[in-house]
Coordinates of C-alpha atoms in Angstrom, one line a residue:
M1 CA 0.0 0.1 -0.3
L2 CA 1.0 4.1 -0.2
T3 CA 1.3 6.2 2.1
Q4 CA -1.4 8.8 2.5
R5 CA 0.7 11.4 0.9
Q6 CA 1.7 9.1 -2.3
D7 CA -1.9 8.5 -2.6
A8 CA -3.2 12.1 -2.7
I9 CA 0.4 12.6 -5.4
L10 CA -2.0 9.5 -7.2
R11 CA -5.1 10.8 -7.0
E12 CA -4.0 14.8 -8.3
V13 CA -2.0 13.1 -11.2
V14 CA -5.2 10.9 -11.5
S15 CA -7.3 14.2 -12.2
I16 CA -5.8 16.8 -13.6
Y17 CA -4.7 13.9 -16.3
T18 CA -8.1 13.4 -17.0
D19 CA -8.7 17.0 -18.0
T20 CA -6.0 18.0 -19.6
G21 CA -4.9 15.1 -21.0
Q22 CA -0.9 16.4 -20.5
P23 CA 1.5 14.8 -18.3
V24 CA 1.7 16.4 -14.8
G25 CA 4.3 18.6 -13.4
S26 CA 5.6 18.9 -9.9
K27 CA 4.4 22.2 -10.6
T28 CA 1.8 22.0 -11.2
L29 CA 0.5 19.7 -8.5
M30 CA 1.7 21.2 -5.7
N31 CA -0.3 24.1 -7.2
N32 CA -3.2 21.6 -6.6
L33 CA -2.6 19.3 -3.4
P34 CA -4.5 19.4 -0.4
F35 CA -1.2 20.5 1.5
S36 CA 1.9 22.6 0.9
V37 CA 4.9 20.7 0.6
S38 CA 8.2 21.8 -1.6
S39 CA 8.8 20.6 -5.2
A40 CA 11.5 18.6 -4.6
T41 CA 9.5 16.8 -2.3
I42 CA 6.6 16.3 -5.0
R43 CA 9.7 14.9 -7.4
N44 CA 10.7 12.3 -5.0
E45 CA 7.4 11.3 -4.2
M46 CA 6.7 11.3 -7.7
A47 CA 10.0 9.7 -8.9
A48 CA 8.8 6.5 -5.9
L49 CA 5.5 6.0 -7.5
E50 CA 7.4 5.5 -10.8
D51 CA 9.6 2.9 -9.6
S52 CA 7.0 1.8 -7.7
G53 CA 4.8 1.6 -11.7
Y54 CA 2.5 3.7 -10.1
L55 CA 3.1 6.6 -13.0
E56 CA 5.2 6.5 -16.1
K57 CA 6.9 8.8 -18.3
T58 CA 6.0 9.5 -21.9
H59 CA 9.0 11.4 -22.6
L60 CA 12.3 11.2 -20.7
S61 CA 11.9 14.5 -19.6
S62 CA 8.5 14.9 -19.3
G63 CA 5.9 15.3 -16.6
R64 CA 4.0 11.4 -15.5
I65 CA 0.8 10.5 -16.2
P66 CA -1.0 7.2 -14.0
S67 CA 0.3 3.8 -15.5
V68 CA -1.9 0.7 -15.9
Q69 CA -1.0 0.2 -12.4
G70 CA -1.4 3.3 -11.3
Y71 CA -5.0 2.9 -12.3
R72 CA -6.1 -0.2 -11.4
Y73 CA -4.4 0.8 -7.8
Y74 CA -6.5 4.7 -8.5
L75 CA -10.0 2.3 -9.1
D76 CA -9.8 0.5 -6.4
N77 CA -9.2 2.5 -3.2
L78 CA -9.0 6.3 -4.3
V79 CA -11.7 6.7 -6.3
Q80 CA -14.4 8.6 -4.8
P81 CA -17.7 8.8 -7.0
V82 CA -19.5 11.7 -7.5
S83 CA -23.4 12.8 -7.4
V84 CA -25.0 13.3 -10.6
S85 CA -26.3 16.6 -10.6
D86 CA -30.2 17.6 -10.4
E87 CA -29.8 19.4 -13.9
I88 CA -28.7 15.4 -14.5
S89 CA -31.5 13.7 -12.9
R90 CA -34.2 15.8 -14.5
S91 CA -32.1 14.6 -18.1
I92 CA -32.8 11.1 -17.6
D93 CA -36.0 11.3 -15.8
Q94 CA -36.7 13.8 -19.1
N95 CA -35.7 11.4 -21.5
F96 CA -37.1 8.2 -20.0
G97 CA -40.1 9.8 -20.1
R98 CA -42.7 9.1 -22.6
E99 CA -44.2 5.5 -23.1
Y100 CA -42.8 2.6 -24.6
H101 CA -45.0 -0.6 -26.2
Q102 CA -42.1 -2.8 -26.3
I103 CA -39.6 -3.8 -24.2
D104 CA -36.9 -4.0 -26.4
D105 CA -38.1 -0.2 -27.6
L106 CA -37.1 0.8 -23.6
I107 CA -33.9 -0.8 -23.5
Q108 CA -32.6 0.6 -26.5
E109 CA -33.6 3.9 -25.9
S110 CA -31.7 3.5 -22.2
A111 CA -28.3 3.3 -24.8
K112 CA -29.4 6.0 -26.3
I113 CA -29.6 8.1 -23.4
L114 CA -26.3 6.5 -21.7
S115 CA -23.9 7.5 -25.0
H116 CA -25.7 11.2 -25.1
L117 CA -25.2 12.3 -21.1
T118 CA -21.6 10.6 -21.2
S119 CA -20.9 10.6 -25.2
Y120 CA -18.8 7.1 -25.4
T121 CA -20.4 3.9 -26.9
A122 CA -23.6 3.0 -24.2
I123 CA -23.9 -0.9 -24.1
T124 CA -27.5 -2.2 -22.6
L125 CA -28.5 -5.8 -22.4
G126 CA -31.7 -6.7 -21.7
P127 CA -33.0 -8.2 -18.8
E128 CA -32.7 -12.9 -18.6
G129 CA -36.1 -14.4 -20.4
Q130 CA -36.2 -17.1 -18.3
S131 CA -39.8 -15.5 -16.9
I132 CA -40.9 -14.5 -20.6
L133 CA -43.9 -16.0 -21.8
L134 CA -45.2 -17.0 -25.2
T135 CA -48.9 -14.9 -25.4
G136 CA -49.9 -14.9 -28.9
F137 CA -49.1 -16.9 -32.0
R138 CA -50.3 -16.2 -35.9
I139 CA -49.2 -17.5 -39.1
V140 CA -50.8 -15.2 -42.1
P141 CA -50.8 -16.8 -45.4
L142 CA -49.1 -14.0 -47.7
N143 CA -49.5 -15.4 -51.4
P144 CA -49.5 -18.5 -53.2
H145 CA -45.9 -19.7 -51.3
Q146 CA -45.2 -17.2 -48.9
I147 CA -46.3 -17.2 -44.7
M148 CA -45.6 -14.9 -42.5
A149 CA -45.8 -15.6 -38.3
I150 CA -46.1 -13.6 -35.4
I151 CA -45.4 -14.2 -32.5
V152 CA -45.8 -11.6 -28.9
T153 CA -44.5 -12.5 -25.7
S154 CA -45.6 -11.3 -22.2
D155 CA -43.1 -8.7 -22.9
N156 CA -45.3 -7.3 -25.2
N157 CA -42.1 -7.6 -27.5
V158 CA -43.7 -9.1 -30.9
E159 CA -41.3 -10.6 -33.4
S160 CA -42.1 -11.7 -37.2
N161 CA -40.4 -13.7 -40.0
I162 CA -42.1 -14.8 -43.7
Y163 CA -41.4 -17.5 -44.8
T164 CA -41.0 -18.9 -48.2
V165 CA -42.6 -22.9 -49.0
D166 CA -42.8 -25.4 -51.5
E167 CA -46.0 -26.5 -51.3
K168 CA -48.8 -24.5 -52.2
V169 CA -50.6 -23.1 -48.7
D170 CA -53.4 -24.2 -47.5
S171 CA -55.1 -22.2 -45.4
E172 CA -56.8 -24.3 -43.1
L173 CA -53.9 -26.8 -42.4
I174 CA -52.4 -23.3 -41.7
E175 CA -55.6 -23.4 -39.2
K176 CA -55.0 -26.5 -37.4
I177 CA -51.2 -25.8 -37.0
V178 CA -52.3 -22.5 -35.0
R179 CA -54.2 -23.9 -33.0
I180 CA -52.6 -26.8 -32.3
V181 CA -49.5 -24.6 -31.1
N182 CA -52.0 -22.3 -29.2
D183 CA -53.3 -24.9 -27.3
K184 CA -50.0 -26.8 -26.3
L185 CA -47.4 -23.8 -25.6
I186 CA -49.8 -20.2 -24.8
G187 CA -48.2 -19.8 -21.2
K188 CA -45.4 -21.1 -21.4
P189 CA -42.3 -19.4 -20.8
L190 CA -40.4 -19.9 -24.0
I191 CA -37.3 -22.2 -22.1
Q192 CA -40.1 -24.8 -22.3
V193 CA -41.6 -23.7 -25.1
Q194 CA -38.6 -25.1 -27.3
K195 CA -37.7 -28.0 -25.3
L196 CA -41.9 -28.9 -26.4
L197 CA -41.2 -28.0 -30.2
Q198 CA -38.7 -31.0 -30.7
T199 CA -40.9 -33.5 -28.0
E200 CA -44.7 -33.4 -28.4
I201 CA -45.1 -30.9 -30.8
P202 CA -43.7 -33.0 -34.0
A203 CA -45.6 -35.4 -33.0
I204 CA -48.6 -34.3 -33.3
L205 CA -48.1 -32.4 -36.1
T206 CA -47.4 -35.6 -37.7
Q207 CA -50.9 -36.2 -37.9
Y208 CA -51.5 -33.2 -40.4
M209 CA -48.0 -32.7 -42.7
Y210 CA -45.9 -35.3 -44.2
S211 CA -42.7 -34.1 -42.6
D212 CA -43.1 -32.0 -40.2
S213 CA -39.0 -31.0 -40.3
G214 CA -38.9 -27.9 -42.0
F215 CA -42.1 -26.0 -39.6
I216 CA -40.4 -26.8 -36.6
D217 CA -37.5 -25.4 -37.8
M218 CA -39.4 -22.8 -38.8
L219 CA -40.6 -22.3 -35.5
S220 CA -37.7 -23.1 -33.1
G221 CA -35.4 -20.1 -35.6
L222 CA -38.2 -17.2 -34.7
F223 CA -38.7 -18.6 -30.9
K224 CA -34.9 -18.2 -30.9
K225 CA -35.0 -15.1 -32.0
A226 CA -37.5 -13.7 -28.9
E227 CA -35.4 -15.0 -26.7
S228 CA -31.5 -14.7 -27.3
E229 CA -30.0 -12.3 -25.6
K230 CA -30.5 -8.5 -27.1
Y231 CA -27.5 -5.9 -26.6
F232 CA -28.4 -2.7 -27.1
V233 CA -25.6 0.1 -28.4
D234 CA -25.6 3.7 -29.4
G235 CA -22.9 6.3 -30.4
Q236 CA -20.5 4.1 -32.1
L237 CA -18.9 6.4 -33.5
N238 CA -17.8 7.8 -31.0
L239 CA -14.3 5.2 -30.6
L240 CA -12.9 6.8 -33.5
N241 CA -12.7 9.9 -30.7
Y242 CA -10.2 8.5 -28.6
A243 CA -8.8 6.0 -31.1
Q244 CA -4.6 6.4 -30.6
D245 CA -4.0 5.5 -35.0
Y246 CA -6.3 5.2 -37.5
D247 CA -4.8 1.7 -38.4
S248 CA -8.2 0.4 -40.5
S249 CA -7.7 -2.6 -40.1
N250 CA -8.2 -2.3 -36.2
V251 CA -11.0 0.3 -36.6
Q252 CA -12.9 -2.3 -38.4
S253 CA -12.0 -5.1 -35.9
L254 CA -13.4 -2.8 -33.1
F255 CA -16.7 -1.4 -34.6
S256 CA -16.9 -5.7 -35.7
M257 CA -16.4 -6.5 -32.0
I258 CA -18.4 -3.7 -30.8
N259 CA -21.6 -5.1 -33.2
G260 CA -21.4 -9.3 -33.1
S261 CA -23.0 -10.6 -30.1
D262 CA -20.5 -12.6 -29.8
D263 CA -17.2 -10.9 -29.3
L264 CA -19.8 -8.2 -27.4
K265 CA -21.1 -11.2 -24.5
Q266 CA -17.9 -12.3 -24.2
L267 CA -16.5 -8.9 -23.3
L268 CA -19.2 -7.9 -21.1
D269 CA -18.8 -10.9 -19.3
T270 CA -17.5 -10.3 -15.7
G271 CA -18.0 -13.3 -14.4
E272 CA -20.1 -11.4 -11.3
D273 CA -23.1 -11.4 -10.6
N274 CA -23.3 -8.0 -8.3
N275 CA -24.6 -5.0 -8.8
E276 CA -21.5 -3.5 -8.4
I277 CA -20.3 -1.0 -11.2
I278 CA -17.0 -2.7 -13.0
V279 CA -14.1 -0.5 -14.3
R280 CA -11.7 -2.6 -16.8
F281 CA -9.3 -1.8 -18.9
G282 CA -6.6 -2.2 -21.6
S283 CA -5.3 -5.9 -20.7
E284 CA -7.2 -7.0 -18.6
L285 CA -10.6 -7.1 -20.9
G286 CA -8.8 -9.8 -22.9
N287 CA -8.2 -8.0 -26.9
D288 CA -5.1 -6.2 -28.3
T289 CA -8.1 -3.6 -30.0
L290 CA -9.1 -2.6 -26.4
K291 CA -5.7 -1.6 -25.2
N292 CA -6.4 2.1 -25.2
Y293 CA -10.0 1.8 -24.3
S294 CA -12.1 1.3 -20.5
L295 CA -15.3 -0.1 -20.2
I296 CA -17.1 0.2 -16.8
T297 CA -20.0 -2.4 -16.4
T298 CA -23.0 -2.7 -14.1
N299 CA -26.4 -4.9 -13.9
Y300 CA -29.4 -3.9 -13.1
D301 CA -32.4 -5.5 -11.4
A302 CA -36.0 -5.9 -13.1
G303 CA -37.6 -7.5 -10.3
E304 CA -38.8 -11.3 -11.6
H305 CA -38.1 -10.5 -15.0
G306 CA -34.2 -11.2 -14.4
K307 CA -31.2 -9.4 -14.7
G308 CA -29.2 -7.3 -17.4
L309 CA -26.6 -4.9 -18.0
I310 CA -25.1 -1.9 -18.7
A311 CA -22.2 -0.7 -19.6
I312 CA -20.5 2.2 -21.2
L313 CA -17.3 1.7 -23.4
G314 CA -14.2 5.0 -23.8
P315 CA -10.8 5.8 -23.5
T316 CA -9.2 5.2 -20.2
Q317 CA -8.5 8.4 -19.2
M318 CA -12.2 9.0 -18.6
H319 CA -13.6 10.9 -15.3
Y320 CA -14.2 7.7 -13.2
S321 CA -15.6 9.3 -10.2
Q322 CA -17.9 11.2 -11.6
L323 CA -19.1 8.4 -14.5
I324 CA -19.4 5.4 -11.7
G325 CA -21.6 8.1 -9.9
L326 CA -23.7 8.3 -13.2
M327 CA -24.1 4.7 -13.9
G328 CA -25.1 4.0 -10.2
E329 CA -27.9 6.8 -10.7
F330 CA -28.6 5.6 -14.0
R331 CA -28.9 2.3 -13.4
Q332 CA -31.7 2.9 -10.1
E333 CA -33.6 5.4 -12.5
F334 CA -33.3 2.4 -15.7
S335 CA -34.6 -0.3 -13.3
K336 CA -37.8 1.7 -12.3
R337 CA -38.6 2.4 -15.5
L338 CA -39.1 -1.1 -16.8
M339 CA -40.6 -2.3 -13.5
D340 CA -43.0 0.2 -14.1
Y341 CA -43.1 -1.2 -18.0
Y342 CA -43.8 -4.6 -16.6
S343 CA -46.2 -4.3 -13.9
R344 CA -48.4 -1.6 -17.0
Y345 CA -48.4 -5.0 -18.8
D346 CA -48.6 -7.4 -16.2
D347 CA -51.8 -5.8 -15.0
S348 CA -53.2 -5.9 -18.5

């Protein structure tokens, strides 16, 4: 552990460097520390912090900036979250202040608001789907060889797909299939629906169809789409504001990662299942593409509807004290909006 004076110096170096983007010298520090010491003492302490790996020089004669180790120590021991202002609280409230008819709209809006508030890239993962029920299913013939399958879930989400079939659409057969699916699957969790589609439903459908494989595959794909984890990203172009270089392949890898569900899921997986606000950066993110970036994540709670996640991706040089405070406030307000949404449709 560092001494109290070294703690104060490291905290102030992080603060000044975040504000200015410039290496911090002893004279600048002397004017900003909450106690009086000589410039020589500050230089000695900064040298000790550099020798211990908490500070580093960008050039031989420059001031110093926080190292990765210094940032980690700061985040683990020194950061003091700042409460959001009344203005920011009102802004969050006003931006959420409209009626949402689908859960995806509310989740997507949360990413948009968070990105706007921070000027960074914001990511929102919807609540877990264990409690989501199938509440509606229809098949609509569009023409002799095309049908549209539509499902509605208990979170008022609607999914649909258009399918082309080889044989001419038989309207009476379609209605029988819809009745079967509704009788057997309506009101059941989507996870259970998927299991029944592979077991009980095919056996029933073969009484009416020569082959059910294509139809079951069609339905399975649609239900998987409704059940799958959904990531909403906003402010992707903000990443370019903090790119250290504009190597086209690196920029392409960065955007592919943000827009790819598997890569994004791996990036956001902290291994934690609590409400802590977690900050990871550089090598901790497990991808060299993100060596100059930092990721702040936290879970939010939607009660019986599960937990989700919000995240901010930006440069290592961020105002962590402000952002950690903002994430805590935003998480609470977003959870409240989600519960309001669910209660409205649970009661309907």
